Amino acid sequence: MSWQATILTLFPEMFPGPLGLSLAGKALGGGVWSCQTHDLRQHGLGRHRAVDDTPFGGGAGMVIRADVVDAALSAIQAPEGAPRVFLTPRGRPLRQQDVSRYAQGPGVVLLCGRFEGVDERVLEARGIEQVSIGDYVLSGGETAALVLLDACVRLLPGVMGSDESGVEESFSDGLLEYPHYTRPASWDGRDVPEVLLSGNHAAIAAWRQKQAEEITRERRPDLWSAWLDRRERNEAAAGRSGQSGRTGV
Ligand code: ADE
């Protein structure tokens, strides 16, 4: 059974888009995952198939109607237990742990908005999670859905070869990844850090860990303080069970 992406959108032509190429495209062609779009317009009302209406309480923009979204949800065939996700800048931030949860399930149902948003009642009544891919506003949820799908598909079994292994990458242990270098060893007057040429694997691992910690502390204070908290808890737990906890940064 392949992992199934079901997308409710006013722009079905936007899918699979870039996910039809490269690793994701190969996996799509090979049946590892499937991408089914469903045009919200099919459930629009009247001669113009309107999917939206003006907001109660006034204000700018239009709101996608609850009954239109509900009719679309009833028309699709998504796997049992697939989470329903509405892409919106008002959502909870998407994290690698969410991506990993989605990838481990049977698939996802993605609702892509345009205009001001979607009537809140259908989101509540139909158990639709609200997810944001970052603190900026896109012109619609479709590009956000592509980002979410890319992050999920690369984790599906068989999609990444050993070369692209996701074992050691940013966020996998709560830190950003250390920097990378390749040949030539000297370029434009800049030398590769000497330790990387030493062949001393323990020294290399220690250098990379220190770099990951420094970069995270500098670029992402939010991830850094969460990592420090986790380390403190782990050390306390190790202390309680009589092991020696790690010390130093
Ligand atoms: N739709 C518009 N902007 C978005 C964002 N930042 N994340 C998810 N969906 C969106």
mmCIF file of C-alpha atoms and ligand atoms in Angstrom:
data_model
loop_
_atom_site.group_PDB
_atom_site.id
_atom_site.type_symbol
_atom_site.label_atom_id
_atom_site.label_comp_id
_atom_site.label_asym_id
_atom_site.label_seq_id
_atom_site.Cartn_x
_atom_site.Cartn_y
_atom_site.Cartn_z
ATOM 1 C CA MET A 1 0.000 0.000 0.000
ATOM 2 C CA SER A 2 1.525 3.304 -1.026
ATOM 3 C CA TRP A 3 1.549 6.473 1.062
ATOM 4 C CA GLN A 4 -1.297 8.643 -0.183
ATOM 5 C CA ALA A 5 -1.400 12.423 -0.467
ATOM 6 C CA THR A 6 -4.897 13.769 -1.088
ATOM 7 C CA ILE A 7 -5.026 17.479 -1.845
ATOM 8 C CA LEU A 8 -8.097 19.714 -1.805
ATOM 9 C CA THR A 9 -7.296 22.815 -3.824
ATOM 10 C CA LEU A 10 -8.582 25.387 -6.298
ATOM 11 C CA PHE A 11 -5.404 24.793 -8.337
ATOM 12 C CA PRO A 12 -5.016 21.045 -8.910
ATOM 13 C CA GLU A 13 -2.549 21.731 -11.756
ATOM 14 C CA MET A 14 0.004 22.846 -9.167
ATOM 15 C CA PHE A 15 0.530 19.165 -8.156
ATOM 16 C CA PRO A 16 2.774 17.220 -8.192
ATOM 17 C CA GLY A 17 4.716 20.182 -9.638
ATOM 18 C CA PRO A 18 8.360 19.949 -8.547
ATOM 19 C CA LEU A 19 7.592 16.706 -6.690
ATOM 20 C CA GLY A 20 7.244 15.007 -10.091
ATOM 21 C CA LEU A 21 11.046 15.348 -10.480
ATOM 22 C CA SER A 22 14.161 14.020 -8.745
ATOM 23 C CA LEU A 23 13.868 11.643 -5.767
ATOM 24 C CA ALA A 24 10.183 12.369 -5.060
ATOM 25 C CA GLY A 25 9.309 12.014 -8.753
ATOM 26 C CA LYS A 26 11.060 8.674 -9.004
ATOM 27 C CA ALA A 27 9.210 7.461 -5.915
ATOM 28 C CA LEU A 28 5.927 8.739 -7.360
ATOM 29 C CA GLY A 29 6.549 6.879 -10.624
ATOM 30 C CA GLY A 30 7.555 3.771 -8.685
ATOM 31 C CA GLY A 31 4.341 3.758 -6.648
ATOM 32 C CA VAL A 32 5.963 4.519 -3.263
ATOM 33 C CA TRP A 33 3.490 7.380 -2.870
ATOM 34 C CA SER A 34 0.512 8.741 -4.772
ATOM 35 C CA CYS A 35 -0.756 12.282 -5.230
ATOM 36 C CA GLN A 36 -4.483 12.744 -5.764
ATOM 37 C CA THR A 37 -5.911 16.208 -6.210
ATOM 38 C CA HIS A 38 -9.520 17.178 -5.736
ATOM 39 C CA ASP A 39 -10.805 20.476 -7.127
ATOM 40 C CA LEU A 40 -12.727 22.427 -4.465
ATOM 41 C CA ARG A 41 -14.532 24.270 -7.286
ATOM 42 C CA GLN A 42 -16.504 21.079 -8.039
ATOM 43 C CA HIS A 43 -18.378 21.718 -4.808
ATOM 44 C CA GLY A 44 -18.921 25.426 -5.415
ATOM 45 C CA LEU A 45 -22.403 26.896 -5.384
ATOM 46 C CA GLY A 46 -24.491 28.403 -8.155
ATOM 47 C CA ARG A 47 -23.751 29.217 -11.750
ATOM 48 C CA HIS A 48 -20.291 30.538 -10.821
ATOM 49 C CA ARG A 49 -19.503 27.635 -8.514
ATOM 50 C CA ALA A 50 -18.624 30.039 -5.713
ATOM 51 C CA VAL A 51 -16.511 28.468 -2.971
ATOM 52 C CA ASP A 52 -16.183 31.580 -0.803
ATOM 53 C CA ASP A 53 -18.216 34.377 0.740
ATOM 54 C CA THR A 54 -17.693 37.634 2.642
ATOM 55 C CA PRO A 55 -16.632 37.383 6.308
ATOM 56 C CA PHE A 56 -19.232 37.795 9.042
ATOM 57 C CA GLY A 57 -18.265 40.850 11.082
ATOM 58 C CA GLY A 58 -16.890 42.615 8.032
ATOM 59 C CA GLY A 59 -13.330 43.104 6.924
ATOM 60 C CA ALA A 60 -11.274 42.554 3.821
ATOM 61 C CA GLY A 61 -11.133 39.392 1.746
ATOM 62 C CA MET A 62 -13.262 36.328 1.331
ATOM 63 C CA VAL A 63 -13.635 33.144 3.375
ATOM 64 C CA ILE A 64 -13.962 29.607 1.980
ATOM 65 C CA ARG A 65 -17.328 28.181 3.008
ATOM 66 C CA ALA A 66 -17.633 25.336 5.532
ATOM 67 C CA ASP A 67 -20.231 23.466 3.432
ATOM 68 C CA VAL A 68 -17.950 23.513 0.359
ATOM 69 C CA VAL A 69 -14.994 22.073 2.291
ATOM 70 C CA ASP A 70 -17.249 19.484 3.949
ATOM 71 C CA ALA A 71 -18.666 18.321 0.609
ATOM 72 C CA ALA A 72 -15.115 17.928 -0.744
ATOM 73 C CA LEU A 73 -14.061 15.915 2.333
ATOM 74 C CA SER A 74 -17.055 13.603 1.840
ATOM 75 C CA ALA A 75 -16.200 13.081 -1.831
ATOM 76 C CA ILE A 76 -12.576 11.987 -1.402
ATOM 77 C CA GLN A 77 -11.299 8.528 -0.647
ATOM 78 C CA ALA A 78 -8.479 8.974 1.823
ATOM 79 C CA PRO A 79 -6.976 6.139 3.851
ATOM 80 C CA GLU A 80 -8.461 5.522 7.316
ATOM 81 C CA GLY A 81 -6.487 7.490 9.923
ATOM 82 C CA ALA A 82 -4.821 9.917 7.497
ATOM 83 C CA PRO A 83 -4.442 13.271 9.316
ATOM 84 C CA ARG A 84 -6.285 16.225 7.825
ATOM 85 C CA VAL A 85 -4.175 19.360 7.596
ATOM 86 C CA PHE A 86 -5.104 22.919 6.639
ATOM 87 C CA LEU A 87 -2.075 24.957 5.541
ATOM 88 C CA THR A 88 -2.293 28.450 7.012
ATOM 89 C CA PRO A 89 0.067 31.065 8.466
ATOM 90 C CA ARG A 90 -2.190 30.911 11.585
ATOM 91 C CA GLY A 91 -1.233 27.267 12.147
ATOM 92 C CA ARG A 92 1.123 25.541 14.535
ATOM 93 C CA PRO A 93 4.669 25.605 13.073
ATOM 94 C CA LEU A 94 5.581 22.464 11.102
ATOM 95 C CA ARG A 95 8.437 20.572 12.771
ATOM 96 C CA GLN A 96 10.535 17.599 11.718
ATOM 97 C CA GLN A 97 8.740 15.492 14.360
ATOM 98 C CA ASP A 98 5.358 16.271 12.703
ATOM 99 C CA VAL A 99 6.790 15.377 9.305
ATOM 100 C CA SER A 100 8.063 12.104 10.705
ATOM 101 C CA ARG A 101 4.623 11.333 12.240
ATOM 102 C CA TYR A 102 2.889 12.057 8.917
ATOM 103 C CA ALA A 103 5.402 9.925 6.977
ATOM 104 C CA GLN A 104 4.854 6.977 9.320
ATOM 105 C CA GLY A 105 1.075 7.026 8.774
ATOM 106 C CA PRO A 106 -0.968 5.994 5.706
ATOM 107 C CA GLY A 107 -0.805 9.482 4.133
ATOM 108 C CA VAL A 108 -2.242 12.976 4.580
ATOM 109 C CA VAL A 109 -5.226 15.004 3.424
ATOM 110 C CA LEU A 110 -4.126 18.575 2.720
ATOM 111 C CA LEU A 111 -6.543 21.479 2.471
ATOM 112 C CA CYS A 112 -5.100 24.448 0.590
ATOM 113 C CA GLY A 113 -6.664 27.850 1.178
ATOM 114 C CA ARG A 114 -6.671 31.009 -0.877
ATOM 115 C CA PHE A 115 -8.294 34.295 0.124
ATOM 116 C CA GLU A 116 -8.555 35.165 3.850
ATOM 117 C CA GLY A 117 -9.020 31.602 5.074
ATOM 118 C CA VAL A 118 -11.549 28.862 5.736
ATOM 119 C CA ASP A 119 -14.646 29.000 7.960
ATOM 120 C CA GLU A 120 -13.345 27.916 11.390
ATOM 121 C CA ARG A 121 -16.360 25.679 12.080
ATOM 122 C CA VAL A 122 -15.446 23.054 9.481
ATOM 123 C CA LEU A 123 -11.859 22.944 10.780
ATOM 124 C CA GLU A 124 -13.151 22.231 14.304
ATOM 125 C CA ALA A 125 -15.986 19.888 13.322
ATOM 126 C CA ARG A 126 -13.934 17.724 10.982
ATOM 127 C CA GLY A 127 -10.745 17.470 13.056
ATOM 128 C CA ILE A 128 -8.535 19.435 10.693
ATOM 129 C CA GLU A 129 -5.107 20.415 12.103
ATOM 130 C CA GLN A 130 -3.854 23.904 11.220
ATOM 131 C CA VAL A 131 -0.196 24.001 10.204
ATOM 132 C CA SER A 132 2.144 26.810 9.097
ATOM 133 C CA ILE A 133 5.456 26.347 7.283
ATOM 134 C CA GLY A 134 6.892 29.619 8.583
ATOM 135 C CA ASP A 135 6.316 33.178 9.704
ATOM 136 C CA TYR A 136 5.572 34.718 6.324
ATOM 137 C CA VAL A 137 2.456 34.855 4.174
ATOM 138 C CA LEU A 138 2.232 32.928 0.899
ATOM 139 C CA SER A 139 -0.390 33.615 -1.745
ATOM 140 C CA GLY A 140 -2.021 30.276 -1.009
ATOM 141 C CA GLY A 141 -1.578 26.962 0.770
ATOM 142 C CA GLU A 142 -0.465 25.034 -2.323
ATOM 143 C CA THR A 143 3.243 25.881 -2.126
ATOM 144 C CA ALA A 144 3.133 25.162 1.622
ATOM 145 C CA ALA A 145 1.530 21.773 0.837
ATOM 146 C CA LEU A 146 4.361 21.024 -1.608
ATOM 147 C CA VAL A 147 6.901 21.806 1.109
ATOM 148 C CA LEU A 148 5.141 19.535 3.616
ATOM 149 C CA LEU A 149 4.892 16.717 1.055
ATOM 150 C CA ASP A 150 8.548 17.022 0.037
ATOM 151 C CA ALA A 151 9.589 16.718 3.693
ATOM 152 C CA CYS A 152 7.364 13.613 4.144
ATOM 153 C CA VAL A 153 8.130 11.800 0.897
ATOM 154 C CA ARG A 154 11.912 11.848 1.401
ATOM 155 C CA LEU A 155 11.361 9.886 4.643
ATOM 156 C CA LEU A 156 9.316 7.097 3.036
ATOM 157 C CA PRO A 157 11.091 3.733 2.939
ATOM 158 C CA GLY A 158 13.233 3.373 -0.177
ATOM 159 C CA VAL A 159 13.081 7.012 -1.279
ATOM 160 C CA MET A 160 16.510 8.118 -0.061
ATOM 161 C CA GLY A 161 19.498 5.998 -1.005
ATOM 162 C CA SER A 162 22.303 5.481 1.519
ATOM 163 C CA ASP A 163 24.006 8.609 0.091
ATOM 164 C CA GLU A 164 21.126 10.812 1.115
ATOM 165 C CA SER A 165 20.703 9.128 4.473
ATOM 166 C CA GLY A 166 18.672 11.209 6.900
ATOM 167 C CA VAL A 167 20.369 9.763 9.970
ATOM 168 C CA GLU A 168 22.714 12.705 10.515
ATOM 169 C CA GLU A 169 20.949 15.870 9.476
ATOM 170 C CA SER A 170 19.656 19.116 10.891
ATOM 171 C CA PHE A 171 16.914 18.680 13.540
ATOM 172 C CA SER A 172 17.395 14.904 13.860
ATOM 173 C CA ASP A 173 18.868 15.459 17.343
ATOM 174 C CA GLY A 174 17.501 18.967 17.897
ATOM 175 C CA LEU A 175 20.603 20.784 16.572
ATOM 176 C CA LEU A 176 21.362 22.349 13.194
ATOM 177 C CA GLU A 177 23.937 20.406 11.229
ATOM 178 C CA TYR A 178 27.690 21.128 11.199
ATOM 179 C CA PRO A 179 29.211 22.720 8.021
ATOM 180 C CA HIS A 180 30.391 20.616 5.067
ATOM 181 C CA TYR A 181 33.528 20.813 2.896
ATOM 182 C CA THR A 182 34.845 18.968 -0.149
ATOM 183 C CA ARG A 183 37.780 19.223 -2.596
ATOM 184 C CA PRO A 184 39.786 21.306 -3.258
ATOM 185 C CA ALA A 185 41.280 21.475 0.247
ATOM 186 C CA SER A 186 42.321 25.057 -0.455
ATOM 187 C CA TRP A 187 40.022 27.378 -2.414
ATOM 188 C CA ASP A 188 40.193 31.121 -2.944
ATOM 189 C CA GLY A 189 42.653 31.451 -0.083
ATOM 190 C CA ARG A 190 40.428 29.498 2.297
ATOM 191 C CA ASP A 191 41.548 26.188 3.777
ATOM 192 C CA VAL A 192 39.323 23.352 4.950
ATOM 193 C CA PRO A 193 39.492 23.035 8.787
ATOM 194 C CA GLU A 194 42.578 20.924 9.445
ATOM 195 C CA VAL A 195 40.896 18.408 11.731
ATOM 196 C CA LEU A 196 38.785 17.182 8.780
ATOM 197 C CA LEU A 197 41.969 16.119 6.969
ATOM 198 C CA SER A 198 43.445 14.406 10.056
ATOM 199 C CA GLY A 199 41.772 11.012 9.667
ATOM 200 C CA ASN A 200 41.120 11.128 13.447
ATOM 201 C CA HIS A 201 37.450 10.100 13.562
ATOM 202 C CA ALA A 202 36.937 10.889 17.241
ATOM 203 C CA ALA A 203 38.418 14.378 16.793
ATOM 204 C CA ILE A 204 36.281 14.943 13.687
ATOM 205 C CA ALA A 205 33.104 13.864 15.511
ATOM 206 C CA ALA A 206 33.950 16.167 18.456
ATOM 207 C CA TRP A 207 34.641 19.112 16.102
ATOM 208 C CA ARG A 208 31.367 18.562 14.226
ATOM 209 C CA GLN A 209 29.377 18.327 17.477
ATOM 210 C CA LYS A 210 30.925 21.610 18.711
ATOM 211 C CA GLN A 211 30.174 23.314 15.383
ATOM 212 C CA ALA A 212 26.565 22.069 15.447
ATOM 213 C CA GLU A 213 26.146 23.431 18.970
ATOM 214 C CA GLU A 214 27.722 26.821 18.154
ATOM 215 C CA ILE A 215 25.710 27.305 14.975
ATOM 216 C CA THR A 216 22.471 26.363 16.736
ATOM 217 C CA ARG A 217 23.212 28.721 19.660
ATOM 218 C CA GLU A 218 23.929 31.582 17.266
ATOM 219 C CA ARG A 219 21.202 31.033 14.641
ATOM 220 C CA ARG A 220 18.391 29.398 16.578
ATOM 221 C CA PRO A 221 18.220 30.405 20.252
ATOM 222 C CA ASP A 222 14.833 28.632 20.453
ATOM 223 C CA LEU A 223 16.289 25.244 19.421
ATOM 224 C CA TRP A 224 19.378 25.857 21.562
ATOM 225 C CA SER A 225 17.480 26.404 24.805
ATOM 226 C CA ALA A 226 15.259 23.364 24.110
ATOM 227 C CA TRP A 227 18.417 21.287 23.506
ATOM 228 C CA LEU A 228 20.033 22.540 26.745
ATOM 229 C CA ASP A 229 16.860 21.674 28.684
ATOM 230 C CA ARG A 230 16.826 18.192 27.186
ATOM 231 C CA ARG A 231 20.486 17.660 27.998
ATOM 232 C CA GLU A 232 19.955 18.776 31.578
ATOM 233 C CA ARG A 233 17.032 16.358 31.965
ATOM 234 C CA ASN A 234 19.059 13.488 30.447
ATOM 235 C CA GLU A 235 21.990 14.206 32.743
ATOM 236 C CA ALA A 236 19.710 14.309 35.780
ATOM 237 C CA ALA A 237 18.148 10.984 34.730
ATOM 238 C CA ALA A 238 21.605 9.456 34.164
ATOM 239 C CA GLY A 239 22.682 10.740 37.604
ATOM 240 C CA ARG A 240 19.637 9.137 39.266
ATOM 241 C CA SER A 241 20.394 5.773 37.687
ATOM 242 C CA GLY A 242 24.030 5.950 38.831
ATOM 243 C CA GLN A 243 25.570 6.580 35.393
ATOM 244 C CA SER A 244 27.891 9.501 34.819
ATOM 245 C CA GLY A 245 26.185 12.219 32.797
ATOM 246 C CA ARG A 246 27.950 14.128 30.037
ATOM 247 C CA THR A 247 29.497 17.407 31.104
ATOM 248 C CA GLY A 248 30.636 20.501 29.220
ATOM 249 C CA VAL A 249 29.365 21.956 25.932
HETATM 250 N N1 ADE B 1 -0.606 29.824 3.434
HETATM 251 C C1 ADE B 1 -0.169 31.090 3.309
HETATM 252 N N2 ADE B 1 0.947 31.286 4.003
HETATM 253 C C2 ADE B 1 1.247 30.091 4.611
HETATM 254 C C3 ADE B 1 2.262 29.671 5.488
HETATM 255 N N3 ADE B 1 3.235 30.468 5.892
HETATM 256 N N4 ADE B 1 2.226 28.384 5.899
HETATM 257 C C4 ADE B 1 1.240 27.563 5.513
HETATM 258 N N5 ADE B 1 0.251 27.922 4.704
HETATM 259 C C5 ADE B 1 0.240 29.179 4.245
#
